[in-house]
mmCIF file of N, CA and C in Angstrom:
data_model
loop_
_atom_site.group_PDB
_atom_site.id
_atom_site.type_symbol
_atom_site.label_atom_id
_atom_site.label_comp_id
_atom_site.label_asym_id
_atom_site.label_seq_id
_atom_site.Cartn_x
_atom_site.Cartn_y
_atom_site.Cartn_z
ATOM 1 N N MET A 6 82.292 98.210 113.449
ATOM 2 C CA MET A 6 81.200 97.866 112.567
ATOM 3 C C MET A 6 81.715 96.836 111.573
ATOM 4 N N SER A 7 80.918 95.853 111.278
ATOM 5 C CA SER A 7 81.368 94.851 110.328
ATOM 6 C C SER A 7 81.469 95.457 108.925
ATOM 7 N N PHE A 8 82.223 94.772 108.079
ATOM 8 C CA PHE A 8 82.480 95.302 106.740
ATOM 9 C C PHE A 8 81.191 95.429 105.929
ATOM 10 N N LEU A 9 80.325 94.435 106.005
ATOM 11 C CA LEU A 9 79.074 94.471 105.252
ATOM 12 C C LEU A 9 78.171 95.607 105.734
ATOM 13 N N LEU A 10 78.128 95.802 107.032
ATOM 14 C CA LEU A 10 77.326 96.896 107.569
ATOM 15 C C LEU A 10 77.893 98.250 107.150
ATOM 16 N N ARG A 11 79.212 98.356 107.078
ATOM 17 C CA ARG A 11 79.850 99.596 106.629
ATOM 18 C C ARG A 11 79.517 99.884 105.158
ATOM 19 N N VAL A 12 79.487 98.829 104.332
ATOM 20 C CA VAL A 12 79.112 99.000 102.924
ATOM 21 C C VAL A 12 77.661 99.464 102.818
ATOM 22 N N LEU A 13 76.782 98.905 103.636
ATOM 23 C CA LEU A 13 75.373 99.319 103.615
ATOM 24 C C LEU A 13 75.217 100.778 104.060
ATOM 25 N N VAL A 14 75.964 101.185 105.077
ATOM 26 C CA VAL A 14 75.902 102.578 105.531
ATOM 27 C C VAL A 14 76.443 103.504 104.444
ATOM 28 N N ASN A 15 77.536 103.124 103.796
ATOM 29 C CA ASN A 15 78.066 103.923 102.684
ATOM 30 C C ASN A 15 77.049 104.035 101.556
ATOM 31 N N ALA A 16 76.405 102.931 101.217
ATOM 32 C CA ALA A 16 75.408 102.942 100.141
ATOM 33 C C ALA A 16 74.240 103.854 100.494
ATOM 34 N N LEU A 17 73.787 103.779 101.734
ATOM 35 C CA LEU A 17 72.690 104.640 102.168
ATOM 36 C C LEU A 17 73.110 106.113 102.137
ATOM 37 N N ALA A 18 74.313 106.396 102.599
ATOM 38 C CA ALA A 18 74.799 107.783 102.607
ATOM 39 C C ALA A 18 74.947 108.320 101.188
ATOM 40 N N ILE A 19 75.437 107.506 100.280
ATOM 41 C CA ILE A 19 75.571 107.934 98.884
ATOM 42 C C ILE A 19 74.198 108.119 98.253
ATOM 43 N N TRP A 20 73.243 107.265 98.608
ATOM 44 C CA TRP A 20 71.880 107.425 98.100
ATOM 45 C C TRP A 20 71.282 108.748 98.554
ATOM 46 N N VAL A 21 71.449 109.091 99.827
ATOM 47 C CA VAL A 21 70.919 110.360 100.344
ATOM 48 C C VAL A 21 71.586 111.540 99.637
ATOM 49 N N ALA A 22 72.894 111.469 99.448
ATOM 50 C CA ALA A 22 73.601 112.557 98.770
ATOM 51 C C ALA A 22 73.138 112.688 97.317
ATOM 52 N N ALA A 23 72.947 111.562 96.633
ATOM 53 C CA ALA A 23 72.478 111.611 95.243
ATOM 54 C C ALA A 23 71.029 112.091 95.165
ATOM 55 N N TRP A 24 70.257 111.806 96.184
ATOM 56 C CA TRP A 24 68.866 112.245 96.223
ATOM 57 C C TRP A 24 68.777 113.758 96.426
ATOM 58 N N ILE A 25 69.684 114.303 97.246
ATOM 59 C CA ILE A 25 69.646 115.734 97.546
ATOM 60 C C ILE A 25 70.320 116.566 96.457
ATOM 61 N N LEU A 26 71.450 116.106 95.957
ATOM 62 C CA LEU A 26 72.242 116.901 95.012
ATOM 63 C C LEU A 26 71.904 116.540 93.563
ATOM 64 N N PRO A 27 71.579 117.528 92.740
ATOM 65 C CA PRO A 27 71.247 117.227 91.349
ATOM 66 C C PRO A 27 72.461 116.865 90.495
ATOM 67 N N GLY A 28 73.661 117.223 90.907
ATOM 68 C CA GLY A 28 74.854 116.958 90.115
ATOM 69 C C GLY A 28 75.497 115.611 90.381
ATOM 70 N N MET A 29 74.863 114.803 91.203
ATOM 71 C CA MET A 29 75.421 113.491 91.549
ATOM 72 C C MET A 29 74.376 112.435 91.233
ATOM 73 N N GLN A 30 74.783 111.446 90.446
ATOM 74 C CA GLN A 30 73.838 110.383 90.098
ATOM 75 C C GLN A 30 74.570 109.072 89.869
ATOM 76 N N LEU A 31 73.844 107.991 90.038
ATOM 77 C CA LEU A 31 74.375 106.663 89.759
ATOM 78 C C LEU A 31 73.655 106.121 88.541
ATOM 79 N N THR A 32 74.417 105.534 87.642
ATOM 80 C CA THR A 32 73.832 104.972 86.434
ATOM 81 C C THR A 32 74.296 103.532 86.267
ATOM 82 N N ALA A 33 73.448 102.763 85.629
ATOM 83 C CA ALA A 33 73.774 101.376 85.327
ATOM 84 C C ALA A 33 73.596 101.169 83.830
ATOM 85 N N ASP A 34 74.491 100.403 83.238
ATOM 86 C CA ASP A 34 74.369 100.082 81.819
ATOM 87 C C ASP A 34 73.096 99.288 81.560
ATOM 88 N N PRO A 35 72.533 99.420 80.359
ATOM 89 C CA PRO A 35 71.338 98.633 80.038
ATOM 90 C C PRO A 35 71.568 97.125 80.145
ATOM 91 N N SER A 36 72.791 96.685 79.925
ATOM 92 C CA SER A 36 73.065 95.248 80.051
ATOM 93 C C SER A 36 72.901 94.784 81.499
ATOM 94 N N VAL A 37 73.261 95.634 82.458
ATOM 95 C CA VAL A 37 73.088 95.286 83.871
ATOM 96 C C VAL A 37 71.610 95.273 84.222
ATOM 97 N N VAL A 38 70.869 96.253 83.722
ATOM 98 C CA VAL A 38 69.437 96.330 84.003
ATOM 99 C C VAL A 38 68.724 95.099 83.474
ATOM 100 N N SER A 39 69.062 94.686 82.271
ATOM 101 C CA SER A 39 68.404 93.496 81.712
ATOM 102 C C SER A 39 68.873 92.213 82.391
ATOM 103 N N ALA A 40 70.115 92.183 82.867
ATOM 104 C CA ALA A 40 70.635 90.979 83.516
ATOM 105 C C ALA A 40 70.011 90.742 84.879
ATOM 106 N N VAL A 41 69.732 91.817 85.619
ATOM 107 C CA VAL A 41 69.178 91.640 86.961
ATOM 108 C C VAL A 41 67.663 91.701 86.970
ATOM 109 N N GLY A 42 67.059 92.061 85.865
ATOM 110 C CA GLY A 42 65.613 91.971 85.754
ATOM 111 C C GLY A 42 64.839 93.240 86.019
ATOM 112 N N GLY A 43 65.492 94.364 86.212
ATOM 113 C CA GLY A 43 64.735 95.593 86.406
ATOM 114 C C GLY A 43 65.593 96.750 86.847
ATOM 115 N N GLY A 44 65.030 97.937 86.733
ATOM 116 C CA GLY A 44 65.758 99.147 87.065
ATOM 117 C C GLY A 44 65.975 99.330 88.554
ATOM 118 N N THR A 45 64.994 98.918 89.366
ATOM 119 C CA THR A 45 65.136 99.082 90.806
ATOM 120 C C THR A 45 66.247 98.196 91.363
ATOM 121 N N THR A 46 66.294 96.962 90.911
ATOM 122 C CA THR A 46 67.344 96.054 91.357
ATOM 123 C C THR A 46 68.713 96.549 90.896
ATOM 124 N N ALA A 47 68.782 97.064 89.685
ATOM 125 C CA ALA A 47 70.040 97.604 89.175
ATOM 126 C C ALA A 47 70.473 98.827 89.982
ATOM 127 N N SER A 48 69.519 99.658 90.396
ATOM 128 C CA SER A 48 69.858 100.823 91.214
ATOM 129 C C SER A 48 70.388 100.408 92.579
ATOM 130 N N VAL A 49 69.738 99.434 93.194
ATOM 131 C CA VAL A 49 70.205 98.951 94.501
ATOM 132 C C VAL A 49 71.606 98.360 94.371
ATOM 133 N N LEU A 50 71.832 97.573 93.332
ATOM 134 C CA LEU A 50 73.164 97.006 93.110
ATOM 135 C C LEU A 50 74.195 98.093 92.846
ATOM 136 N N ALA A 51 73.798 99.142 92.123
ATOM 137 C CA ALA A 51 74.720 100.243 91.841
ATOM 138 C C ALA A 51 75.122 100.945 93.131
ATOM 139 N N TYR A 52 74.161 101.217 94.009
ATOM 140 C CA TYR A 52 74.489 101.871 95.277
ATOM 141 C C TYR A 52 75.353 100.977 96.158
ATOM 142 N N LEU A 53 75.062 99.685 96.195
ATOM 143 C CA LEU A 53 75.884 98.772 96.990
ATOM 144 C C LEU A 53 77.301 98.667 96.433
ATOM 145 N N PHE A 54 77.413 98.616 95.107
ATOM 146 C CA PHE A 54 78.726 98.526 94.482
ATOM 147 C C PHE A 54 79.549 99.782 94.734
ATOM 148 N N VAL A 55 78.933 100.946 94.557
ATOM 149 C CA VAL A 55 79.650 102.197 94.783
ATOM 150 C C VAL A 55 79.977 102.356 96.270
ATOM 151 N N GLY A 56 79.093 101.889 97.148
ATOM 152 C CA GLY A 56 79.401 101.891 98.578
ATOM 153 C C GLY A 56 80.606 101.023 98.897
ATOM 154 N N LEU A 57 80.726 99.890 98.210
ATOM 155 C CA LEU A 57 81.876 99.008 98.381
ATOM 156 C C LEU A 57 83.157 99.674 97.887
ATOM 157 N N VAL A 58 83.092 100.267 96.704
ATOM 158 C CA VAL A 58 84.271 100.948 96.142
ATOM 159 C C VAL A 58 84.674 102.118 97.034
ATOM 160 N N PHE A 59 83.698 102.875 97.523
ATOM 161 C CA PHE A 59 83.969 104.012 98.397
ATOM 162 C C PHE A 59 84.618 103.539 99.703
ATOM 163 N N GLY A 60 84.144 102.433 100.242
ATOM 164 C CA GLY A 60 84.743 101.878 101.452
ATOM 165 C C GLY A 60 86.172 101.417 101.232
ATOM 166 N N LEU A 61 86.429 100.787 100.091
ATOM 167 C CA LEU A 61 87.787 100.339 99.781
ATOM 168 C C LEU A 61 88.736 101.518 99.562
ATOM 169 N N VAL A 62 88.257 102.545 98.881
ATOM 170 C CA VAL A 62 89.084 103.739 98.666
ATOM 171 C C VAL A 62 89.399 104.404 100.007
ATOM 172 N N ASN A 63 88.402 104.483 100.872
ATOM 173 C CA ASN A 63 88.631 105.085 102.185
ATOM 174 C C ASN A 63 89.566 104.245 103.041
ATOM 175 N N ALA A 64 89.547 102.932 102.858
ATOM 176 C CA ALA A 64 90.410 102.065 103.662
ATOM 177 C C ALA A 64 91.839 102.030 103.149
ATOM 178 N N ILE A 65 92.037 102.188 101.847
ATOM 179 C CA ILE A 65 93.375 102.025 101.266
ATOM 180 C C ILE A 65 94.059 103.363 100.988
ATOM 181 N N VAL A 66 93.383 104.270 100.316
ATOM 182 C CA VAL A 66 94.019 105.504 99.854
ATOM 183 C C VAL A 66 93.946 106.625 100.891
ATOM 184 N N ARG A 67 92.851 106.731 101.591
ATOM 185 C CA ARG A 67 92.646 107.861 102.490
ATOM 186 C C ARG A 67 93.696 107.974 103.597
ATOM 187 N N PRO A 68 94.124 106.879 104.240
ATOM 188 C CA PRO A 68 95.162 107.052 105.280
ATOM 189 C C PRO A 68 96.458 107.645 104.735
ATOM 190 N N VAL A 69 96.852 107.241 103.535
ATOM 191 C CA VAL A 69 98.075 107.778 102.935
ATOM 192 C C VAL A 69 97.909 109.264 102.632
ATOM 193 N N LEU A 70 96.789 109.618 102.035
ATOM 194 C CA LEU A 70 96.538 111.018 101.700
ATOM 195 C C LEU A 70 96.376 111.875 102.954
ATOM 196 N N THR A 71 95.822 111.316 103.999
ATOM 197 C CA THR A 71 95.677 112.056 105.251
ATOM 198 C C THR A 71 97.038 112.372 105.866
ATOM 199 N N ILE A 72 97.941 111.408 105.829
ATOM 200 C CA ILE A 72 99.294 111.641 106.363
ATOM 201 C C ILE A 72 100.027 112.682 105.514
ATOM 202 N N LEU A 73 99.905 112.569 104.190
ATOM 203 C CA LEU A 73 100.603 113.514 103.317
ATOM 204 C C LEU A 73 100.058 114.933 103.438
ATOM 205 N N SER A 74 98.768 115.059 103.728
ATOM 206 C CA SER A 74 98.170 116.392 103.812
ATOM 207 C C SER A 74 98.076 116.901 105.245
ATOM 208 N N LEU A 75 98.753 116.248 106.169
ATOM 209 C CA LEU A 75 98.689 116.649 107.575
ATOM 210 C C LEU A 75 99.137 118.093 107.824
ATOM 211 N N PRO A 76 100.209 118.583 107.199
ATOM 212 C CA PRO A 76 100.589 119.986 107.462
ATOM 213 C C PRO A 76 99.515 120.993 107.048
ATOM 214 N N ILE A 77 98.926 120.813 105.882
ATOM 215 C CA ILE A 77 97.903 121.775 105.447
ATOM 216 C C ILE A 77 96.609 121.585 106.231
ATOM 217 N N THR A 78 96.341 120.368 106.687
ATOM 218 C CA THR A 78 95.168 120.144 107.524
ATOM 219 C C THR A 78 95.331 120.853 108.867
ATOM 220 N N CYS A 79 96.511 120.799 109.427
ATOM 221 C CA CYS A 79 96.774 121.527 110.677
ATOM 222 C C CYS A 79 96.705 123.028 110.454
ATOM 223 N N LEU A 80 97.223 123.480 109.333
ATOM 224 C CA LEU A 80 97.222 124.908 109.031
ATOM 225 C C LEU A 80 95.800 125.452 108.886
ATOM 226 N N THR A 81 94.903 124.649 108.329
ATOM 227 C CA THR A 81 93.515 125.082 108.130
ATOM 228 C C THR A 81 92.605 124.644 109.269
ATOM 229 N N LEU A 82 93.200 124.185 110.363
ATOM 230 C CA LEU A 82 92.455 123.745 111.545
ATOM 231 C C LEU A 82 91.467 122.621 111.230
ATOM 232 N N GLY A 83 91.862 121.728 110.353
ATOM 233 C CA GLY A 83 91.074 120.545 110.049
ATOM 234 C C GLY A 83 90.118 120.677 108.885
ATOM 235 N N LEU A 84 89.950 121.868 108.341
ATOM 236 C CA LEU A 84 88.992 122.040 107.241
ATOM 237 C C LEU A 84 89.451 121.369 105.949
ATOM 238 N N PHE A 85 90.747 121.176 105.801
ATOM 239 C CA PHE A 85 91.238 120.514 104.600
ATOM 240 C C PHE A 85 90.821 119.044 104.561
ATOM 241 N N ALA A 86 90.432 118.492 105.688
ATOM 242 C CA ALA A 86 89.947 117.105 105.723
ATOM 243 C C ALA A 86 88.692 116.949 104.861
ATOM 244 N N ILE A 87 87.907 118.008 104.744
ATOM 245 C CA ILE A 87 86.728 117.964 103.870
ATOM 246 C C ILE A 87 87.170 117.820 102.421
ATOM 247 N N VAL A 88 88.226 118.508 102.037
ATOM 248 C CA VAL A 88 88.750 118.399 100.679
ATOM 249 C C VAL A 88 89.313 117.004 100.432
ATOM 250 N N VAL A 89 89.973 116.433 101.434
ATOM 251 C CA VAL A 89 90.494 115.068 101.307
ATOM 252 C C VAL A 89 89.337 114.083 101.111
ATOM 253 N N ASN A 90 88.273 114.236 101.885
ATOM 254 C CA ASN A 90 87.113 113.356 101.737
ATOM 255 C C ASN A 90 86.443 113.544 100.376
ATOM 256 N N ALA A 91 86.376 114.782 99.900
ATOM 257 C CA ALA A 91 85.815 115.028 98.567
ATOM 258 C C ALA A 91 86.687 114.390 97.491
ATOM 259 N N ALA A 92 87.998 114.413 97.694
ATOM 260 C CA ALA A 92 88.901 113.758 96.737
ATOM 261 C C ALA A 92 88.680 112.243 96.727
ATOM 262 N N MET A 93 88.373 111.663 97.881
ATOM 263 C CA MET A 93 88.091 110.221 97.931
ATOM 264 C C MET A 93 86.792 109.904 97.185
ATOM 265 N N LEU A 94 85.799 110.780 97.298
ATOM 266 C CA LEU A 94 84.558 110.589 96.554
ATOM 267 C C LEU A 94 84.797 110.762 95.058
ATOM 268 N N TRP A 95 85.627 111.734 94.692
ATOM 269 C CA TRP A 95 85.963 111.955 93.288
ATOM 270 C C TRP A 95 86.726 110.753 92.729
ATOM 271 N N LEU A 96 87.648 110.193 93.509
ATOM 272 C CA LEU A 96 88.383 109.001 93.097
ATOM 273 C C LEU A 96 87.442 107.810 92.939
ATOM 274 N N THR A 97 86.466 107.694 93.815
ATOM 275 C CA THR A 97 85.456 106.640 93.684
ATOM 276 C C THR A 97 84.680 106.804 92.392
ATOM 277 N N SER A 98 84.340 108.034 92.062
ATOM 278 C CA SER A 98 83.634 108.311 90.810
ATOM 279 C C SER A 98 84.493 107.931 89.616
ATOM 280 N N TRP A 99 85.765 108.268 89.678
ATOM 281 C CA TRP A 99 86.661 107.932 88.569
ATOM 282 C C TRP A 99 86.836 106.425 88.432
ATOM 283 N N LEU A 100 87.026 105.736 89.547
ATOM 284 C CA LEU A 100 87.193 104.276 89.489
ATOM 285 C C LEU A 100 85.931 103.585 88.989
ATOM 286 N N SER A 101 84.770 104.074 89.388
ATOM 287 C CA SER A 101 83.529 103.436 88.942
ATOM 288 C C SER A 101 83.217 103.743 87.486
ATOM 289 N N SER A 102 83.898 104.711 86.880
ATOM 290 C CA SER A 102 83.647 105.006 85.466
ATOM 291 C C SER A 102 84.129 103.878 84.557
ATOM 292 N N PHE A 103 84.953 102.983 85.083
ATOM 293 C CA PHE A 103 85.441 101.850 84.303
ATOM 294 C C PHE A 103 84.554 100.614 84.454
ATOM 295 N N THR A 104 83.457 100.724 85.176
ATOM 296 C CA THR A 104 82.562 99.597 85.426
ATOM 297 C C THR A 104 81.185 99.895 84.840
ATOM 298 N N PRO A 105 80.327 98.888 84.748
ATOM 299 C CA PRO A 105 78.968 99.148 84.248
ATOM 300 C C PRO A 105 78.082 99.903 85.240
ATOM 301 N N LEU A 106 78.473 99.962 86.493
ATOM 302 C CA LEU A 106 77.734 100.705 87.508
ATOM 303 C C LEU A 106 78.570 101.920 87.882
ATOM 304 N N ARG A 107 78.091 103.120 87.499
ATOM 305 C CA ARG A 107 78.915 104.320 87.611
ATOM 306 C C ARG A 107 78.314 105.368 88.536
ATOM 307 N N LEU A 108 79.197 106.016 89.272
ATOM 308 C CA LEU A 108 78.860 107.209 90.039
ATOM 309 C C LEU A 108 79.346 108.397 89.227
ATOM 310 N N GLU A 109 78.442 109.324 88.946
ATOM 311 C CA GLU A 109 78.803 110.496 88.154
ATOM 312 C C GLU A 109 78.640 111.753 89.002
ATOM 313 N N ILE A 110 79.712 112.540 89.056
ATOM 314 C CA ILE A 110 79.713 113.805 89.791
ATOM 315 C C ILE A 110 80.093 114.888 88.794
ATOM 316 N N ASP A 111 79.256 115.924 88.676
ATOM 317 C CA ASP A 111 79.494 116.923 87.631
ATOM 318 C C ASP A 111 80.538 117.972 88.001
ATOM 319 N N ASP A 112 80.699 118.295 89.287
ATOM 320 C CA ASP A 112 81.606 119.364 89.671
ATOM 321 C C ASP A 112 82.310 118.981 90.967
ATOM 322 N N PHE A 113 83.634 119.143 90.985
ATOM 323 C CA PHE A 113 84.364 118.750 92.188
ATOM 324 C C PHE A 113 84.022 119.643 93.362
ATOM 325 N N PHE A 114 84.131 120.965 93.156
ATOM 326 C CA PHE A 114 84.049 121.839 94.315
ATOM 327 C C PHE A 114 82.686 121.790 94.984
ATOM 328 N N TRP A 115 81.630 122.095 94.261
ATOM 329 C CA TRP A 115 80.332 122.171 94.926
ATOM 330 C C TRP A 115 79.723 120.806 95.148
ATOM 331 N N THR A 116 79.626 120.007 94.127
ATOM 332 C CA THR A 116 78.926 118.742 94.275
ATOM 333 C C THR A 116 79.689 117.763 95.161
ATOM 334 N N ALA A 117 80.975 117.590 94.921
ATOM 335 C CA ALA A 117 81.741 116.618 95.705
ATOM 336 C C ALA A 117 81.896 117.061 97.158
ATOM 337 N N VAL A 118 82.120 118.335 97.386
ATOM 338 C CA VAL A 118 82.282 118.806 98.764
ATOM 339 C C VAL A 118 80.960 118.727 99.519
ATOM 340 N N LEU A 119 79.876 119.144 98.893
ATOM 341 C CA LEU A 119 78.572 119.039 99.554
ATOM 342 C C LEU A 119 78.177 117.573 99.766
ATOM 343 N N ALA A 120 78.475 116.726 98.791
ATOM 344 C CA ALA A 120 78.188 115.297 98.948
ATOM 345 C C ALA A 120 78.996 114.708 100.092
ATOM 346 N N THR A 121 80.233 115.156 100.247
ATOM 347 C CA THR A 121 81.067 114.697 101.359
ATOM 348 C C THR A 121 80.450 115.083 102.697
ATOM 349 N N LEU A 122 79.947 116.305 102.797
ATOM 350 C CA LEU A 122 79.308 116.740 104.033
ATOM 351 C C LEU A 122 78.045 115.934 104.318
ATOM 352 N N ILE A 123 77.246 115.678 103.295
ATOM 353 C CA ILE A 123 76.020 114.893 103.465
ATOM 354 C C ILE A 123 76.351 113.459 103.857
ATOM 355 N N ILE A 124 77.332 112.865 103.189
ATOM 356 C CA ILE A 124 77.731 111.491 103.501
ATOM 357 C C ILE A 124 78.263 111.410 104.927
ATOM 358 N N GLY A 125 79.010 112.407 105.344
ATOM 359 C CA GLY A 125 79.520 112.433 106.711
ATOM 360 C C GLY A 125 78.412 112.512 107.749
ATOM 361 N N VAL A 126 77.409 113.347 107.509
ATOM 362 C CA VAL A 126 76.292 113.475 108.450
ATOM 363 C C VAL A 126 75.482 112.185 108.504
ATOM 364 N N VAL A 127 75.182 111.605 107.345
ATOM 365 C CA VAL A 127 74.411 110.356 107.324
ATOM 366 C C VAL A 127 75.192 109.233 108.000
ATOM 367 N N SER A 128 76.487 109.151 107.763
ATOM 368 C CA SER A 128 77.307 108.124 108.418
ATOM 369 C C SER A 128 77.343 108.334 109.928
ATOM 370 N N LEU A 129 77.401 109.589 110.358
ATOM 371 C CA LEU A 129 77.388 109.886 111.784
ATOM 372 C C LEU A 129 76.076 109.450 112.426
ATOM 373 N N VAL A 130 74.965 109.780 111.788
ATOM 374 C CA VAL A 130 73.656 109.394 112.320
ATOM 375 C C VAL A 130 73.500 107.872 112.328
ATOM 376 N N MET A 131 73.943 107.223 111.255
ATOM 377 C CA MET A 131 73.849 105.757 111.218
ATOM 378 C C MET A 131 74.771 105.114 112.246
ATOM 379 N N GLY A 132 75.881 105.749 112.560
ATOM 380 C CA GLY A 132 76.756 105.245 113.610
ATOM 381 C C GLY A 132 76.096 105.316 114.976
ATOM 382 N N TRP A 133 75.244 106.308 115.185
ATOM 383 C CA TRP A 133 74.501 106.403 116.441
ATOM 384 C C TRP A 133 73.377 105.381 116.485
ATOM 385 N N VAL A 134 72.704 105.181 115.333
ATOM 386 C CA VAL A 134 71.568 104.258 115.285
ATOM 387 C C VAL A 134 72.030 102.815 115.383
ATOM 388 N N VAL A 135 73.084 102.481 114.673
ATOM 389 C CA VAL A 135 73.611 101.111 114.658
ATOM 390 C C VAL A 135 74.965 101.120 115.368
ATOM 391 N N PRO A 136 74.980 100.941 116.679
ATOM 392 C CA PRO A 136 76.245 101.001 117.399
ATOM 393 C C PRO A 136 77.132 99.796 117.084
ATOM 394 N N GLU A 137 78.427 99.992 117.290
ATOM 395 C CA GLU A 137 79.361 98.894 117.064
ATOM 396 C C GLU A 137 79.189 97.826 118.134
ATOM 397 N N ARG A 138 79.593 96.609 117.775
ATOM 398 C CA ARG A 138 79.563 95.530 118.758
ATOM 399 C C ARG A 138 80.576 95.840 119.846
ATOM 400 N N GLU A 139 80.238 95.430 121.057
ATOM 401 C CA GLU A 139 81.180 95.626 122.156
ATOM 402 C C GLU A 139 82.336 94.667 121.996
ATOM 403 N N ARG A 140 83.520 95.190 122.213
ATOM 404 C CA ARG A 140 84.716 94.366 122.095
ATOM 405 C C ARG A 140 85.007 93.711 123.430
ATOM 406 N N ARG A 141 85.518 92.521 123.371
ATOM 407 C CA ARG A 141 85.808 91.777 124.598
ATOM 408 C C ARG A 141 87.111 92.170 125.187
#
């Protein structure tokens, strides 16, 4: 999948998770809202930005953390991978707290883990709907 399409899928998955879970929300500073001309445009930009940050965190940090947590992941028969994915979402939330477009998660265990499951399901469905290009 191309990088831009992956960012769009991440943004859509985060939107669905924020729509379902009350403890997860995206906020934009009033300066961003006034700069782009409205709340809807600021919300779309916030989801795209957080989707980009989430994609970068998954591309850079997640492989290292997956290798380091391999023994406990094997011990739990793969269930610890959900905790690793929730940690990546939590890290995305922390990194976005330094920007005008923020992802806010109120609780790690319930909100981040459930959001990880929702994001995983939405990404899986979008992977079926939008197949990858065939490689030569």
